[in-house]
mmCIF file of C-alpha atoms in Angstrom:
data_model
loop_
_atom_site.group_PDB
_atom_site.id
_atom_site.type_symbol
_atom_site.label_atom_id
_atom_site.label_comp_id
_atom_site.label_asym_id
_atom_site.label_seq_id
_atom_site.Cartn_x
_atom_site.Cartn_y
_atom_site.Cartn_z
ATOM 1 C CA UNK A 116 109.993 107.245 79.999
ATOM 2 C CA UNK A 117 106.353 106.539 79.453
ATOM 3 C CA UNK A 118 103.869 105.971 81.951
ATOM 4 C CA UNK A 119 103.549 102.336 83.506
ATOM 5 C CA UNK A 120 101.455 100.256 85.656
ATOM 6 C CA UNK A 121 102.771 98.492 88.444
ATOM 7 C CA UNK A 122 101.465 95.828 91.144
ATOM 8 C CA UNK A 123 102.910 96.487 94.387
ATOM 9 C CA UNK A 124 101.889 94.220 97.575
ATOM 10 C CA UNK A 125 102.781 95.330 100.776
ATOM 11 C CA UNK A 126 102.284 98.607 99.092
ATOM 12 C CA UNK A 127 100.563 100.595 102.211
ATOM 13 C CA UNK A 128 103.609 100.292 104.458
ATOM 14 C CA UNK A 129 107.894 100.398 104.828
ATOM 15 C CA UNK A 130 109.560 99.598 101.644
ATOM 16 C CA UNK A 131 106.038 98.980 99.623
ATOM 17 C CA UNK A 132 104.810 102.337 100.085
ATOM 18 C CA UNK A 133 107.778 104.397 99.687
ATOM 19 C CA UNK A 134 108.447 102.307 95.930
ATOM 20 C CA UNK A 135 104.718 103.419 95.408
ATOM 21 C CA UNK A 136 105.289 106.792 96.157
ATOM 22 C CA UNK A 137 108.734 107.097 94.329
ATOM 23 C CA UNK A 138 106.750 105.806 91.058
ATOM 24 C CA UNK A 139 103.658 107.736 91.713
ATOM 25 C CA UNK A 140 105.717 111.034 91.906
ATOM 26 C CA UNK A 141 107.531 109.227 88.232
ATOM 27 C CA UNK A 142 104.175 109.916 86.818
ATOM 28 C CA UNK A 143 103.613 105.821 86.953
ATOM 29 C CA UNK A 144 100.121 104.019 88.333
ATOM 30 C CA UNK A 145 100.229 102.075 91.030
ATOM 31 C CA UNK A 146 98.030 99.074 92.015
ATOM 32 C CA UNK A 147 98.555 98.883 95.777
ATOM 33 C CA UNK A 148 97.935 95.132 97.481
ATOM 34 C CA UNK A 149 98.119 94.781 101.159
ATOM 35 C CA UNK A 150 95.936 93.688 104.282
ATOM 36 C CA UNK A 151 94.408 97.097 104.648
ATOM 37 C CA UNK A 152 94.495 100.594 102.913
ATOM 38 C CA UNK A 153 95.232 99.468 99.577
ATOM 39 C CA UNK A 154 93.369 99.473 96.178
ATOM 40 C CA UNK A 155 93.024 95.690 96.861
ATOM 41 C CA UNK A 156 92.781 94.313 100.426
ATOM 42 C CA UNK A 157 93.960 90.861 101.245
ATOM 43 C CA UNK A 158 95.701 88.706 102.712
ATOM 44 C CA UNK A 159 98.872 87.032 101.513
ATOM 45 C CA UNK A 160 99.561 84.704 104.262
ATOM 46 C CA UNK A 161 95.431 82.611 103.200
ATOM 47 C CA UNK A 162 95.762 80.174 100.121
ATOM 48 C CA UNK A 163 92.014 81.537 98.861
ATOM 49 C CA UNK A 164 93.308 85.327 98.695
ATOM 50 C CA UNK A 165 96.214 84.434 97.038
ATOM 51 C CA UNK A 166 94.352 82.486 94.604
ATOM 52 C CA UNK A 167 91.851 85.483 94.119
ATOM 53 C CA UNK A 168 94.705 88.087 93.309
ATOM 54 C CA UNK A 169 95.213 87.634 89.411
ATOM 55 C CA UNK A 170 91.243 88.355 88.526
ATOM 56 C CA UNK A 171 90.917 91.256 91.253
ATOM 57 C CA UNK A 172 94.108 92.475 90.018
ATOM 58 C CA UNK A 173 92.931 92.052 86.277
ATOM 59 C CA UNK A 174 89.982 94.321 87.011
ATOM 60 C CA UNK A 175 91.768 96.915 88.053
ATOM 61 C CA UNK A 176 94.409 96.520 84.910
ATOM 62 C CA UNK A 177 92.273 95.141 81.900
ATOM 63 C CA UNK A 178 95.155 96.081 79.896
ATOM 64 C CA UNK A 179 97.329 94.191 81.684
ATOM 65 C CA UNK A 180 101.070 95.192 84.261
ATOM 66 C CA UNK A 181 104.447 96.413 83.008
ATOM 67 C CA UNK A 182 105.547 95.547 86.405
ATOM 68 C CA UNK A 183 104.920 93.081 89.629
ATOM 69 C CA UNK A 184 106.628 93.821 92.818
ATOM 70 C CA UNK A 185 106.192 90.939 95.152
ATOM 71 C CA UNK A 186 107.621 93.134 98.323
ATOM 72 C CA UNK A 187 105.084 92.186 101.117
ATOM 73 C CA UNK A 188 106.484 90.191 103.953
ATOM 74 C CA UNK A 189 107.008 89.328 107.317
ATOM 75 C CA UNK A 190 105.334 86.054 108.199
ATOM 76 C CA UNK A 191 107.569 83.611 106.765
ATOM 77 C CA UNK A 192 104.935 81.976 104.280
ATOM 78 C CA UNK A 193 103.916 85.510 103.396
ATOM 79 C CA UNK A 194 107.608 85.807 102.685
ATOM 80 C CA UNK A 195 107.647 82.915 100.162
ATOM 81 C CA UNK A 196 104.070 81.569 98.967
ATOM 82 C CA UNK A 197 102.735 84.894 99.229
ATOM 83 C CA UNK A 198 105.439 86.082 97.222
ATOM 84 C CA UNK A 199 105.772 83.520 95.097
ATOM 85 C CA UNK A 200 101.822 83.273 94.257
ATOM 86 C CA UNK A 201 102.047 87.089 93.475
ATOM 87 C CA UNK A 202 104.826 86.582 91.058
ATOM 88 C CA UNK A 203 103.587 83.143 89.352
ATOM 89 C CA UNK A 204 100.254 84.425 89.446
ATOM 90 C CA UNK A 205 100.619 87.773 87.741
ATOM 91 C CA UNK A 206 103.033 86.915 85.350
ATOM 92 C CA UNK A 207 100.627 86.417 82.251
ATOM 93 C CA UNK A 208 99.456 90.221 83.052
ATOM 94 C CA UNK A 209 102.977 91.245 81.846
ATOM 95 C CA UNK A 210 102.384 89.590 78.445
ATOM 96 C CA UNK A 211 101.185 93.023 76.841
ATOM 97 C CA UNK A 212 103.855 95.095 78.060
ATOM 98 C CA UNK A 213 106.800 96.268 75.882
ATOM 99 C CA UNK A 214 109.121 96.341 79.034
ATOM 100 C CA UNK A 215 107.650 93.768 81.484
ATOM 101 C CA UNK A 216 109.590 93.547 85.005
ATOM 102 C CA UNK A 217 109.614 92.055 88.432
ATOM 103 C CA UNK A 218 111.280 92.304 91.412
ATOM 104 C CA UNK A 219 111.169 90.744 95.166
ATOM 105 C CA UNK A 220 111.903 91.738 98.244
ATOM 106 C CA UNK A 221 114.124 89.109 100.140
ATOM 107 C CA UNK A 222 116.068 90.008 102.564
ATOM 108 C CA UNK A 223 120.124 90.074 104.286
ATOM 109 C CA UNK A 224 118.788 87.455 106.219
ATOM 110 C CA UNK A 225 118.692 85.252 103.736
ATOM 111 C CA UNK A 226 122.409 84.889 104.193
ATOM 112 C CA UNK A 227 122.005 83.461 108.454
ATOM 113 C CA UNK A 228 121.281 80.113 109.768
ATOM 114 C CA UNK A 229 118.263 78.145 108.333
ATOM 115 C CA UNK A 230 116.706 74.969 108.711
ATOM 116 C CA UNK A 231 117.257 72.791 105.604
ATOM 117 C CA UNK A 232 114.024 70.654 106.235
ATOM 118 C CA UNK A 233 111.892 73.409 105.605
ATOM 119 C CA UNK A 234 113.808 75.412 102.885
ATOM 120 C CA UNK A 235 113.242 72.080 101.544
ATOM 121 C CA UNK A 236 109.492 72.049 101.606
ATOM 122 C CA UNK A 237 109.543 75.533 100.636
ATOM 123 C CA UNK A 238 111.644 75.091 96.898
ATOM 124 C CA UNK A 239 109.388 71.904 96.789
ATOM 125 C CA UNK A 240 106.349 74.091 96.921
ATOM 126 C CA UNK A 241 104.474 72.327 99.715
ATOM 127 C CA UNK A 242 102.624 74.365 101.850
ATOM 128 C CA UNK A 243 101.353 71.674 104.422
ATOM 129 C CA UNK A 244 104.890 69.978 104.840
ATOM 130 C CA UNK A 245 106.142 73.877 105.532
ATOM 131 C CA UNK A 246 103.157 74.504 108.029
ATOM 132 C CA UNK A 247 104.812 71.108 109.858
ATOM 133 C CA UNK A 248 108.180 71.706 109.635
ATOM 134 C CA UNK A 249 107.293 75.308 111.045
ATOM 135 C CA UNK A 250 104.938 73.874 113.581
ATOM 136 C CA UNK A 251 108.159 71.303 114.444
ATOM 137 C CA UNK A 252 111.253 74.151 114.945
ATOM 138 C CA UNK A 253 108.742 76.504 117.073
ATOM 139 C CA UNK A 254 108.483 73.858 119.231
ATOM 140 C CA UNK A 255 112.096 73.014 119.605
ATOM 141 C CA UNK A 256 112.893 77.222 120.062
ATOM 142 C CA UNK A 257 114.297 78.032 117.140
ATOM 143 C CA UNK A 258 111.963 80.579 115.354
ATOM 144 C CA UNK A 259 114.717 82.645 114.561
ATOM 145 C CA UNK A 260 115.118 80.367 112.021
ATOM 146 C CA UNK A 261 111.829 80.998 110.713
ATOM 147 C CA UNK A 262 112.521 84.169 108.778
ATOM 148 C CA UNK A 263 115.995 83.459 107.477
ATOM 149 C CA UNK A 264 114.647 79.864 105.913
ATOM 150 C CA UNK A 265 112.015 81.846 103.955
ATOM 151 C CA UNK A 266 113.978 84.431 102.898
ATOM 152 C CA UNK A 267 116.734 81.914 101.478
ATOM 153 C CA UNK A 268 114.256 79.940 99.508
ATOM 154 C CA UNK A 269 112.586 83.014 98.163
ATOM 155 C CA UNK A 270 116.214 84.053 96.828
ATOM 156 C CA UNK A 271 117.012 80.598 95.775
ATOM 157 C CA UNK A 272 113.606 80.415 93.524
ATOM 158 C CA UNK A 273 114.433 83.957 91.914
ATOM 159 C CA UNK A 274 117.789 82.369 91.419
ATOM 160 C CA UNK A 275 116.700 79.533 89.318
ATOM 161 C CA UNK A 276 113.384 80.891 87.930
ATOM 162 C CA UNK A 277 114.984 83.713 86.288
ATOM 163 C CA UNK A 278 116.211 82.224 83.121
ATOM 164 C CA UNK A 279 113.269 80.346 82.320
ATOM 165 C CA UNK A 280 111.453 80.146 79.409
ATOM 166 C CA UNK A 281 108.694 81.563 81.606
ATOM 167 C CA UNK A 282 110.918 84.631 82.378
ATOM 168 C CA UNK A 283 113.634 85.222 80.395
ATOM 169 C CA UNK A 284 112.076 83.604 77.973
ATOM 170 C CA UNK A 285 109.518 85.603 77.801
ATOM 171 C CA UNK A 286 112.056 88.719 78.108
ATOM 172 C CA UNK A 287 111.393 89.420 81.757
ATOM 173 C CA UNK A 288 113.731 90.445 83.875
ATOM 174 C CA UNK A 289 113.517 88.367 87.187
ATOM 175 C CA UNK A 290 115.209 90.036 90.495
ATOM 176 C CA UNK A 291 115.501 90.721 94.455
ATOM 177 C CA UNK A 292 116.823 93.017 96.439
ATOM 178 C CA UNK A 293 117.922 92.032 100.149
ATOM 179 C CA UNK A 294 117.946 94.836 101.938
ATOM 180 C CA UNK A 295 120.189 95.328 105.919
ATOM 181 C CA UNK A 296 118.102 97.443 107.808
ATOM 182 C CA UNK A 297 116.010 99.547 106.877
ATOM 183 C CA UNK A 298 113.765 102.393 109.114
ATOM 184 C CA UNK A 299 110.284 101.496 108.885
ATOM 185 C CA UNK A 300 107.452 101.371 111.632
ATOM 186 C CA UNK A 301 108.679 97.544 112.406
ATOM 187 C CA UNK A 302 112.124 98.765 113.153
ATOM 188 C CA UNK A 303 111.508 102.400 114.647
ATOM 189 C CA UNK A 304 111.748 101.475 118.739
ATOM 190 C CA UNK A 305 114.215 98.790 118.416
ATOM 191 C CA UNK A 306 116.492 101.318 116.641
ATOM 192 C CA UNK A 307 115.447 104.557 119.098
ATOM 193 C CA UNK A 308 117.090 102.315 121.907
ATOM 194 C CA UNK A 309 120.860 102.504 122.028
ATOM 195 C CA UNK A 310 121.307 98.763 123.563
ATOM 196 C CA UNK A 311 119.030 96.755 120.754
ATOM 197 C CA UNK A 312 120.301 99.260 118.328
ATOM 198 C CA UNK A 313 123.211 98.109 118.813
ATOM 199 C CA UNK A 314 122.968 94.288 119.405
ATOM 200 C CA UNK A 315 120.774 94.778 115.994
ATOM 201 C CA UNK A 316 124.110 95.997 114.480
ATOM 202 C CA UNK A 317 126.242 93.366 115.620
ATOM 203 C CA UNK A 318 124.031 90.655 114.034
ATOM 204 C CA UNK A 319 123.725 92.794 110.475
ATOM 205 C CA UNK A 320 126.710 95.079 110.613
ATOM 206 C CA UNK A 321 126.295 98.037 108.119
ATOM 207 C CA UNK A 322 129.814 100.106 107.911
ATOM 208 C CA UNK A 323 128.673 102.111 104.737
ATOM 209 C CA UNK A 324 126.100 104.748 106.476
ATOM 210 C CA UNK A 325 123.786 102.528 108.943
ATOM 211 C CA UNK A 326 120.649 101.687 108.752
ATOM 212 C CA UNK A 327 118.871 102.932 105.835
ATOM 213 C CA UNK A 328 115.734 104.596 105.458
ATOM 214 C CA UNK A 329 112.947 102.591 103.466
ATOM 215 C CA UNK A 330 113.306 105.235 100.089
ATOM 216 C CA UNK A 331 116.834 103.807 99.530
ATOM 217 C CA UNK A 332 115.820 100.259 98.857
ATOM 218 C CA UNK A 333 112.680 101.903 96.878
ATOM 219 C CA UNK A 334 115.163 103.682 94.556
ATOM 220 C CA UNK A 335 116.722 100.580 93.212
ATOM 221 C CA UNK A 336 113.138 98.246 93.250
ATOM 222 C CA UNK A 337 112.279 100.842 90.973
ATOM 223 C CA UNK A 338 115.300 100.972 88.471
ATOM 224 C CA UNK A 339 114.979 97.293 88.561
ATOM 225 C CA UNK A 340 111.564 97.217 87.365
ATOM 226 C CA UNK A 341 111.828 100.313 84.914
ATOM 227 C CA UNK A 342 112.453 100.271 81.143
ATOM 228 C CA UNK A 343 116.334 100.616 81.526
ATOM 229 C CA UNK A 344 116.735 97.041 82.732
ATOM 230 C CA UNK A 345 117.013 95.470 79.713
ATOM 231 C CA UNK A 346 119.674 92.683 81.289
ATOM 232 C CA UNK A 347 120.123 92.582 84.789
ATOM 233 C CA UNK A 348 118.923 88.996 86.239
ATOM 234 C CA UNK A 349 118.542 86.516 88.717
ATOM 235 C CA UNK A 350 120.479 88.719 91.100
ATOM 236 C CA UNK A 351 119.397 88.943 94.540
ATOM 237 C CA UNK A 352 121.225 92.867 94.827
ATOM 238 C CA UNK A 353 122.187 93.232 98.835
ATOM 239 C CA UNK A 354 121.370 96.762 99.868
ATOM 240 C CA UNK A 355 123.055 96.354 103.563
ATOM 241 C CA UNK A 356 125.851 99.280 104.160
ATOM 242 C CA UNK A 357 128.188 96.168 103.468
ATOM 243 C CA UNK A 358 126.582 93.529 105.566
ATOM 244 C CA UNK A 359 127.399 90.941 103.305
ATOM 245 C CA UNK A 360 130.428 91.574 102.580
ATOM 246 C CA UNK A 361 131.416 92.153 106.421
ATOM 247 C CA UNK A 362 129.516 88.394 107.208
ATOM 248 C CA UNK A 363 130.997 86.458 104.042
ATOM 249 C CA UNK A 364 134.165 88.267 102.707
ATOM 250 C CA UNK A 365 135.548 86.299 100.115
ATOM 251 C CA UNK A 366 133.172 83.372 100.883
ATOM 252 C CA UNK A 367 131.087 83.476 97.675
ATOM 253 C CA UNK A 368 133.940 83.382 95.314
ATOM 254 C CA UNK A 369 134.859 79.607 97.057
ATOM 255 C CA UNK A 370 134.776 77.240 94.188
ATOM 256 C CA UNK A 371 132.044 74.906 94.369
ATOM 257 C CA UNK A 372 133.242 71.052 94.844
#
């Protein structure tokens, strides 16, 4: 395979650096994005950075991306705008490539409990309404819906932007990958203790091997945005040890009404 360049945010950390070190080692260059220790430092979570990414990305690739891997995350609007500003706003640096790609990160969590009102204001791209609806279920309690609602939206948008003209259209494969869990420095001490290990489990339960360590989700980011994917997408890929198919069974296969 011939040498690409890819655009990786979150790309010091977890999953984002060990999919920049799998490619590195491919022979591939990498244009790392993240708040700190990165080729390009910013923040994904501030309308004005996001804005700024396409023309400081741009300088760094003047002949443009083969590949854009939106796999930053963890506040919940850095888990949809942010990725969805990466993706949207990148896209017209793929337009050189013979192979162009791109991939997201989502997550198993996409599959829990949400709150519709905002997964509504996320799919209807509006950032304040999401701020209010956020501001509105913190103060009721429920912030663990705050991660699972941005999750499902960002899966629901790679669903249905996917086989657009402006991606498949365009002949670029559009994907996610929703990992279980995964061993990175977010995860470390709730793992290393048996009891939250455990209750962890119990809320994504991964028969096939356990948690996984962050290369394993890197390994199929990367086939997903390499030259081999020629058809694959609009899949959001679960990478859990069988989470999903422990939570939902049969579930997805229910015909819709």
């Amino acid at each position: 395979m011939s040498s690409r360049t890819y655009a990786i945010t979150g790309a010091a950390s977890g999953i984002g650096k060990a999919t920049a070190d799998l490619l590195v080692e491919s022979g591939h260059r990498i244009i790392g994005i993240d708040l700190r220790d990165a080729d390009i430092n910013i923040d994904l979570s501030d309308p004005t950075d996001r804005n700024a990414l396409p023309d400081l990305v741009a300088e760094l690739a003047p002949d443009g991306l083969d590949a854009i891997l939106a796999i930053a995350g963890g506040p919940p609007n850095v888990n949809y705008f942010g990725a969805i500003a990466t993706l949207n706003g990148l896209r017209p640096l793929l337009a050189g490539s013979s192979a162009p790609r791109a991939v997201a990160v989502t997550s198993f969590a996409a599959i829990n409990e949400i709150d519709d009102r905002l997964l509504a204001a996320y799919l209807e791209g509006d950032e304040r309404k999401a701020a209010a609806e956020t501001e509105r279920i913190t103060a009721s309690g429920r912030t663990d819906l705050l991660y699972p609602s941005s999750k499902r939206a960002l899966s629901q948008w790679l669903r249905r932007e996917s086989i657009t003209p402006d991606w498949a259209g365009n002949g670029i494969p559009l994907n996610g990958v929703a990992p279980g869990i995964i061993r990175t420095p977010m995860t470390f001490s709730i793992l290393e203790n048996e009891d939250s290990r455990q209750s962890l489990l119990d809320m994504v339960p991964m028969p096939l091997n356990g948690p996984a360590d962050a290369h394993v989700p890197a390994k199929l980011v990367a086939w997903l945005a390499s030259e081999e994917n020629s058809h694959v997408t609009g899949q959001v890929i679960f990478l859990d040890g069988g989470a999903d198919a422990t939570v939902r069974g049969d579930a997805i296969f229910a015909r819709q009404q």
